[in-house]
XYZ file of C-alpha atoms in Angstrom:
501
model
C -24.610 -58.373 68.661
C -25.715 -57.986 64.963
C -29.050 -58.935 65.711
C -29.715 -57.195 69.108
C -28.553 -53.935 67.174
C -31.478 -54.598 64.823
C -33.552 -55.189 67.566
C -32.498 -51.659 69.248
C -33.121 -49.901 65.735
C -36.750 -51.121 65.604
C -37.227 -50.243 69.406
C -36.157 -46.768 68.742
C -38.497 -46.715 65.582
C -41.494 -47.622 67.806
C -42.277 -51.047 66.372
C -43.538 -53.373 68.795
C -41.789 -56.572 69.834
C -44.079 -59.008 67.963
C -43.683 -57.107 64.562
C -39.477 -56.864 65.305
C -39.554 -60.833 65.674
C -41.777 -61.191 62.611
C -39.339 -58.824 60.403
C -35.911 -60.592 62.044
C -37.593 -64.086 61.219
C -38.102 -63.217 57.462
C -34.496 -62.040 57.253
C -32.399 -64.201 59.366
C -34.778 -67.527 59.112
C -33.131 -70.111 61.204
C -30.422 -68.088 62.592
C -32.767 -65.742 64.275
C -32.744 -65.212 67.991
C -35.892 -67.241 69.754
C -38.997 -65.279 70.411
C -38.366 -64.643 74.130
C -34.731 -63.575 73.435
C -36.252 -60.892 71.070
C -38.860 -59.626 73.143
C -36.420 -59.585 76.498
C -34.008 -57.434 74.410
C -36.704 -55.502 73.082
C -38.347 -54.521 76.550
C -34.464 -53.453 77.685
C -33.769 -51.112 74.702
C -37.128 -49.779 75.429
C -36.464 -49.218 79.017
C -33.411 -46.980 77.857
C -30.987 -49.650 77.924
C -27.715 -48.562 75.282
C -25.269 -51.187 75.534
C -25.415 -54.492 73.272
C -23.168 -56.571 75.410
C -24.164 -58.967 78.341
C -24.212 -57.892 81.773
C -21.181 -58.716 83.868
C -21.822 -61.507 86.104
C -21.844 -60.775 89.840
C -20.949 -63.727 92.035
C -18.348 -65.484 94.615
C -14.935 -64.593 93.664
C -12.781 -67.726 92.532
C -10.872 -69.279 95.290
C -9.597 -72.379 94.014
C -7.012 -70.590 92.032
C -5.160 -68.158 94.824
C -1.347 -68.644 95.256
C -2.043 -70.270 98.759
C -4.281 -73.244 97.350
C -1.501 -73.613 94.226
C 0.956 -74.056 96.814
C -1.152 -76.710 98.788
C -2.029 -78.566 96.113
C 1.738 -78.652 94.803
C 2.761 -79.748 98.322
C 0.316 -82.629 98.171
C 1.440 -83.955 95.440
C 5.245 -83.814 96.004
C 4.613 -85.489 99.189
C 2.239 -88.248 98.034
C 3.825 -88.394 94.826
C 0.836 -87.928 92.993
C -1.299 -90.917 94.376
C -4.269 -89.551 95.908
C -5.719 -92.890 96.114
C -6.750 -93.778 99.407
C -4.903 -97.446 99.105
C -1.867 -95.540 97.611
C -1.948 -93.162 100.640
C -2.284 -96.619 102.980
C 0.867 -98.044 100.919
C 2.753 -94.773 101.545
C 2.394 -94.702 105.315
C 3.597 -98.237 105.759
C 6.183 -97.446 103.769
C 7.163 -94.641 105.853
C 7.375 -97.199 108.827
C 3.812 -97.082 110.239
C 2.228 -100.533 110.935
C -0.845 -102.146 109.453
C -2.645 -101.620 112.660
C -2.108 -97.778 112.697
C -3.073 -97.693 109.052
C -6.219 -99.554 109.525
C -7.278 -97.134 112.313
C -6.147 -94.185 110.322
C -8.212 -95.822 107.224
C -11.326 -96.576 109.486
C -11.258 -100.298 108.321
C -10.512 -104.007 109.333
C -6.433 -104.742 109.445
C -7.257 -107.632 107.106
C -7.857 -105.002 104.101
C -4.761 -103.068 104.486
C -3.159 -106.497 104.845
C -4.382 -107.632 101.475
C -3.847 -103.950 100.046
C 0.076 -104.522 101.025
C 0.524 -108.297 99.935
C -0.893 -107.106 96.911
C 1.641 -104.187 96.170
C 4.751 -106.238 97.242
C 3.496 -109.321 94.640
C 2.296 -106.785 91.700
C 4.122 -103.745 92.670
C 0.132 -102.093 92.058
C -2.638 -101.761 94.098
C -5.106 -101.981 90.818
C -7.962 -104.407 90.992
C -7.292 -107.089 88.954
C -9.280 -107.824 85.652
C -12.255 -110.516 86.164
C -12.044 -112.912 83.623
C -15.821 -113.216 83.506
C -18.219 -115.389 82.200
C -17.235 -116.850 78.685
C -18.954 -115.322 75.534
C -21.302 -117.840 74.201
C -21.772 -116.362 70.637
C -18.665 -116.308 68.244
C -18.085 -113.378 66.043
C -19.474 -115.297 62.980
C -22.982 -115.824 64.912
C -23.383 -112.214 66.006
C -23.038 -111.078 62.444
C -25.445 -113.822 61.385
C -28.008 -112.120 64.093
C -27.547 -108.634 62.487
C -27.790 -109.980 58.980
C -30.732 -112.055 59.969
C -32.851 -109.251 61.473
C -31.567 -106.447 58.669
C -33.374 -108.661 55.926
C -36.583 -110.054 58.471
C -37.216 -106.734 60.282
C -40.092 -107.746 61.944
C -38.698 -111.061 63.704
C -38.752 -111.324 67.269
C -35.733 -111.899 69.636
C -37.395 -115.751 70.365
C -37.412 -116.011 66.471
C -34.191 -114.931 66.284
C -32.881 -117.302 68.989
C -34.316 -120.439 67.299
C -33.531 -119.106 63.830
C -29.627 -118.995 65.555
C -30.138 -122.735 67.137
C -31.098 -124.273 64.006
C -27.984 -122.737 62.241
C -25.215 -123.041 64.259
C -26.862 -124.922 67.341
C -25.826 -122.593 69.613
C -28.897 -121.661 72.312
C -28.992 -118.067 73.491
C -31.695 -116.143 75.587
C -33.763 -113.546 74.298
C -31.378 -110.910 76.381
C -28.811 -112.082 74.742
C -30.244 -111.381 71.359
C -31.102 -108.030 72.552
C -27.225 -107.488 73.468
C -26.110 -108.559 70.361
C -28.616 -106.707 68.332
C -27.692 -103.340 70.235
C -23.998 -104.117 69.636
C -25.045 -103.650 66.135
C -26.912 -100.503 66.800
C -30.167 -102.261 66.251
C -32.905 -101.279 68.658
C -36.907 -102.296 68.739
C -38.707 -99.255 67.838
C -41.986 -98.990 66.449
C -42.176 -98.737 62.631
C -43.196 -95.382 60.545
C -46.708 -96.317 58.891
C -47.450 -94.724 56.001
C -50.296 -95.059 53.225
C -49.184 -97.259 50.169
C -48.703 -95.307 47.086
C -48.432 -96.489 43.506
C -46.279 -95.039 40.538
C -49.270 -93.200 39.494
C -50.036 -91.702 42.920
C -45.982 -90.868 43.106
C -45.854 -89.019 39.544
C -48.982 -87.182 40.212
C -47.453 -86.323 43.881
C -44.135 -85.084 42.371
C -46.036 -83.139 39.467
C -48.289 -81.482 41.779
C -44.846 -80.441 44.205
C -42.811 -79.412 40.991
C -45.661 -77.168 39.819
C -46.255 -75.480 43.342
C -42.788 -75.564 44.695
C -42.152 -71.823 44.019
C -45.048 -70.194 45.152
C -44.985 -67.742 47.563
C -46.036 -66.950 50.979
C -48.778 -64.451 49.337
C -50.039 -67.244 46.945
C -50.594 -69.569 49.763
C -51.825 -67.159 51.673
C -55.062 -67.569 49.074
C -55.437 -70.931 49.802
C -58.101 -72.391 52.163
C -56.999 -76.063 53.266
C -60.366 -77.985 54.272
C -61.058 -81.100 55.410
C -63.318 -83.423 57.945
C -62.111 -85.365 60.699
C -63.811 -87.324 63.047
C -63.857 -87.247 67.099
C -65.110 -89.910 69.662
C -66.025 -90.116 72.971
C -63.536 -92.845 73.699
C -60.152 -93.209 72.213
C -57.607 -95.974 72.013
C -54.693 -93.829 71.562
C -51.666 -95.063 73.587
C -49.938 -91.496 73.992
C -51.691 -90.636 76.990
C -49.774 -91.694 80.123
C -50.241 -91.736 83.656
C -47.921 -91.249 86.727
C -48.654 -94.404 89.048
C -46.584 -96.344 91.817
C -45.239 -99.656 91.140
C -47.311 -102.418 91.637
C -50.554 -100.377 91.564
C -51.490 -101.111 87.921
C -54.825 -102.263 88.358
C -55.604 -99.772 90.870
C -58.996 -98.352 90.039
C -57.186 -94.888 89.898
C -54.668 -96.093 87.198
C -57.378 -97.758 84.771
C -59.373 -95.822 81.833
C -62.724 -97.289 80.605
C -62.726 -97.479 76.883
C -65.882 -99.282 75.462
C -65.030 -101.059 72.301
C -67.737 -99.530 70.290
C -66.226 -95.831 71.264
C -69.222 -94.829 72.694
C -70.011 -92.308 69.764
C -68.474 -89.878 67.870
C -68.981 -86.480 65.740
C -68.058 -85.656 62.445
C -66.319 -82.189 62.024
C -64.944 -80.040 59.135
C -63.492 -76.684 58.943
C -60.743 -74.824 56.823
C -57.672 -72.872 57.718
C -55.480 -70.110 56.147
C -52.431 -68.130 56.931
C -54.624 -65.560 58.456
C -57.699 -66.829 59.687
C -59.852 -70.033 59.990
C -63.551 -70.875 59.535
C -65.850 -71.908 62.327
C -66.137 -75.584 63.371
C -68.840 -77.352 61.763
C -70.314 -80.304 63.664
C -72.637 -82.603 61.739
C -75.611 -83.563 63.029
C -75.495 -87.325 62.546
C -75.817 -89.164 59.314
C -73.173 -89.481 56.433
C -71.666 -86.504 54.343
C -73.248 -86.658 50.854
C -72.688 -83.914 48.046
C -75.940 -82.371 48.791
C -75.195 -81.906 52.677
C -71.567 -80.759 51.626
C -73.143 -78.097 49.679
C -76.023 -77.042 51.740
C -74.207 -77.254 55.073
C -70.514 -76.605 54.010
C -69.978 -74.460 51.027
C -72.904 -72.263 51.103
C -72.887 -70.987 54.954
C -69.183 -71.007 55.529
C -67.253 -70.922 51.858
C -69.173 -68.341 50.494
C -69.202 -65.731 53.421
C -65.102 -66.689 53.622
C -64.777 -65.741 50.168
C -66.390 -62.404 50.429
C -64.214 -61.792 53.541
C -61.061 -62.723 51.871
C -61.421 -61.715 48.490
C -62.361 -63.219 45.302
C -58.443 -64.625 44.982
C -59.674 -67.370 47.128
C -58.641 -71.130 46.172
C -60.518 -73.978 47.940
C -58.389 -76.830 48.805
C -60.440 -80.315 49.528
C -59.529 -83.521 48.858
C -60.703 -86.420 46.338
C -63.525 -87.739 48.583
C -66.445 -88.646 46.161
C -68.925 -85.860 47.885
C -65.962 -83.154 47.409
C -65.875 -84.455 43.702
C -69.673 -84.823 43.126
C -71.204 -83.006 39.622
C -73.327 -81.226 42.253
C -70.390 -79.734 43.915
C -68.677 -79.019 40.844
C -71.623 -77.350 39.557
C -71.770 -74.872 42.237
C -68.463 -73.917 42.531
C -68.522 -72.751 38.674
C -71.580 -70.878 39.236
C -69.772 -69.081 42.591
C -66.655 -68.595 40.182
C -64.829 -70.224 43.216
C -61.031 -71.923 42.226
C -60.424 -75.390 43.008
C -56.848 -76.716 43.653
C -56.128 -79.921 42.365
C -55.181 -82.168 44.802
C -53.454 -85.456 44.290
C -54.576 -88.317 45.956
C -53.172 -89.937 49.026
C -51.539 -86.985 50.176
C -52.295 -86.401 53.518
C -48.932 -85.576 54.338
C -48.969 -82.573 52.164
C -52.103 -81.171 53.774
C -51.691 -78.982 56.762
C -54.702 -79.146 58.266
C -54.226 -82.430 59.240
C -51.508 -81.315 61.800
C -54.565 -79.328 62.940
C -56.640 -82.124 63.650
C -53.769 -83.522 65.773
C -53.462 -80.137 67.827
C -57.053 -80.377 68.534
C -56.989 -83.796 69.532
C -54.315 -82.936 72.037
C -55.809 -80.540 73.463
C -59.112 -82.017 73.849
C -57.220 -84.864 75.417
C -55.403 -82.983 77.835
C -58.444 -81.678 79.159
C -59.020 -82.500 82.987
C -62.477 -83.904 82.695
C -63.504 -85.862 79.875
C -66.435 -85.488 78.004
C -69.040 -87.929 78.976
C -71.847 -87.331 76.365
C -72.181 -86.050 72.729
C -73.355 -82.597 74.012
C -70.119 -82.414 75.890
C -68.149 -83.525 73.054
C -69.466 -80.903 71.050
C -68.894 -78.210 73.540
C -65.725 -79.306 74.199
C -64.129 -79.331 70.679
C -66.205 -75.951 69.888
C -64.174 -74.319 73.148
C -60.808 -75.877 71.893
C -60.903 -74.595 68.062
C -61.382 -71.082 69.352
C -58.334 -71.554 71.625
C -56.117 -72.684 68.813
C -53.267 -70.027 68.286
C -53.439 -68.279 65.131
C -49.564 -68.812 65.323
C -49.743 -72.660 64.669
C -51.720 -71.880 61.364
C -49.711 -69.625 60.011
C -46.596 -71.756 60.698
C -48.407 -74.508 59.134
C -49.698 -73.031 56.006
C -45.758 -71.397 55.575
C -44.642 -74.853 55.602
C -46.105 -75.807 52.140
C -42.593 -74.748 50.586
C -40.845 -76.959 52.369
C -42.973 -79.970 52.095
C -43.353 -79.594 48.560
C -39.382 -79.332 48.377
C -39.120 -82.803 50.391
C -40.436 -84.465 47.332
C -38.454 -82.613 44.853
C -35.298 -84.055 43.367
C -31.914 -82.318 44.711
C -29.079 -81.346 42.847
C -26.951 -83.938 40.653
C -23.391 -82.593 41.182
C -20.471 -83.157 39.022
C -17.339 -84.712 40.633
C -14.542 -83.996 37.773
C -16.246 -83.484 34.231
C -15.412 -81.267 31.345
C -18.842 -80.056 30.036
C -18.571 -80.515 26.237
C -21.237 -81.683 24.067
C -21.405 -85.322 23.333
C -18.614 -85.930 26.459
C -19.011 -88.684 28.942
C -18.420 -87.614 32.779
C -18.999 -89.157 36.180
C -21.258 -87.664 38.874
C -22.601 -88.330 41.963
C -26.549 -89.200 42.285
C -27.684 -87.778 45.378
C -31.701 -88.555 46.094
C -33.910 -88.178 48.933
C -37.323 -88.459 47.390
C -39.634 -90.764 47.642
C -40.514 -90.627 44.379
C -36.832 -92.497 43.579
C -38.533 -95.659 44.959
C -39.711 -98.367 41.982
C -41.012 -101.638 43.597
C -39.625 -101.338 46.800
C -36.075 -100.507 45.097
C -34.184 -97.176 44.655
C -33.627 -95.670 41.180
C -30.923 -93.510 42.505
C -28.326 -94.278 45.023
C -25.351 -92.557 46.275
C -22.809 -94.556 43.838
C -20.703 -92.825 40.723
C -22.716 -93.282 37.415
C -21.640 -92.215 33.860
C -23.893 -89.909 31.959
C -23.539 -88.986 28.049
C -24.332 -85.160 27.558
C -25.853 -84.264 24.528
C -27.085 -80.677 23.206
C -30.177 -79.986 22.258
C -31.240 -76.323 22.210
C -31.573 -74.666 25.724
C -31.724 -77.703 28.014
C -29.745 -80.810 27.563
C -30.715 -84.386 28.100
C -28.713 -87.077 30.248
C -29.640 -90.921 29.745
C -28.821 -94.155 31.508
C -30.098 -97.162 30.391
C -28.730 -99.624 32.958
C -31.166 -97.201 35.466
C -33.893 -96.947 33.248
C -34.699 -93.229 33.088
C -34.463 -90.111 31.195
C -33.691 -86.696 33.041
C -34.008 -83.105 31.724
C -31.756 -80.608 33.313
C -30.109 -77.575 33.272
C -26.157 -76.990 33.483
C -24.898 -74.188 36.179
C -21.201 -73.547 35.071
C -20.591 -71.427 38.224
C -21.490 -73.791 40.878
C -20.421 -76.916 38.617
C -23.933 -78.334 39.227
C -26.534 -79.964 37.073
C -29.998 -78.776 38.071
C -32.549 -81.467 37.541
C -35.991 -80.050 37.811
C -38.131 -83.304 36.480
C -37.884 -86.874 35.618
C -39.542 -89.089 33.668
C -38.838 -92.948 34.239
C -38.912 -95.079 31.245
C -38.248 -98.803 30.225
C -34.678 -99.599 29.804
C -35.178 -100.472 25.743
C -36.916 -97.380 25.330
C -33.289 -95.335 25.544
C -30.956 -97.998 24.382
C -29.892 -96.101 21.509
C -28.386 -93.622 24.210
C -26.845 -97.160 26.123
C -23.085 -96.430 27.590
């Protein structure tokens, strides 16, 4: 009701539905009504509606709870003793004196069926079906546990390999389907693994430092950044995301076959830049490789300089660490034009929002009814789809930069029951979701109670933990009983042995 009142207020002020939705999104965030609901209620209030409540639904009146129907149900339960199953009805009729032939005619079944029902009722007093013994389970509980533990240690083992492993260990041979069933019972399912770029400790530190430096940026600051990158689009793609509708048994029908050349049939290298309010034209390179001179002559001069004049001198260029981007020729040009460049951590494709734009462009390109056959058609299709990308997509991607930075930050470290005094030792619960906490594939921090020593050192305090091997600077929040950890330095264990607990 509150949000509907806000929509009504903005509608009375003459604001459009889009402006109302943007304002409400800023105030309510994820709790905001959907865009369609905001537009619907805005139109209703603009047309003169005053009430905020939903309209009463008019439909067929309820007929299942009338006094007559309730009396009929009560009568039925009393007459049948609550046994509404056909078998129980048959037993009830035979108990009332009807013959098995009469009951069989009433049920429209063979007399032998009624005879079996009556015989079971006489012998057992019930007509419930006996539980079948079924086939004996081939694996014991210990063998099921062995399969689950083995697959958790070796995630890439196939079902055949697991079956052979169990056979060599216990002598029990099971089929591939049995392996699947046992793993499913342990909540393990075959899925494609997530793919990521390998990162060294230096890469992780650089990514963390960059996120800590930019996590407090506002939307206005991110609006000054031009995110740019290159990408390559091919005439033929080996993407397995494309599905078709086909009938069973028609896998090799000509209409269900996609022709893909192993040499991809040619490709085009493109460049573009996006910001929260606009985008640059899509530049398509005319063959050859990208060099520093081509980057300056074909990209920076014809696109970046006019874009800077349009946006303003607060423009910040974001490009990755490719060699043509970091060449001396390019650096000198940017300095002469007084264009700021954002320092970018290596191997950080997940932080660049334009990567999602390339994905969206590729999806739109692949959804076209007629796929391009030549490079000329490919060029035309890319330019058309680039111009049709919605601006809301670009704005949402740029506005997600703060959330991207927060995913690499350290979370809060909450104190369990700690008297905060200088030099006191107290337990805390470490909660980590940052990829920077991994070292040699193992997490430094985990959700286990640890013990810190609290040392006073001016406005900030220092917590040391020698058996984990790091030193963290934090600030104390006495209101929420929380230690705020904004930064983390990884050290060797012997470097902080003086603070050993």
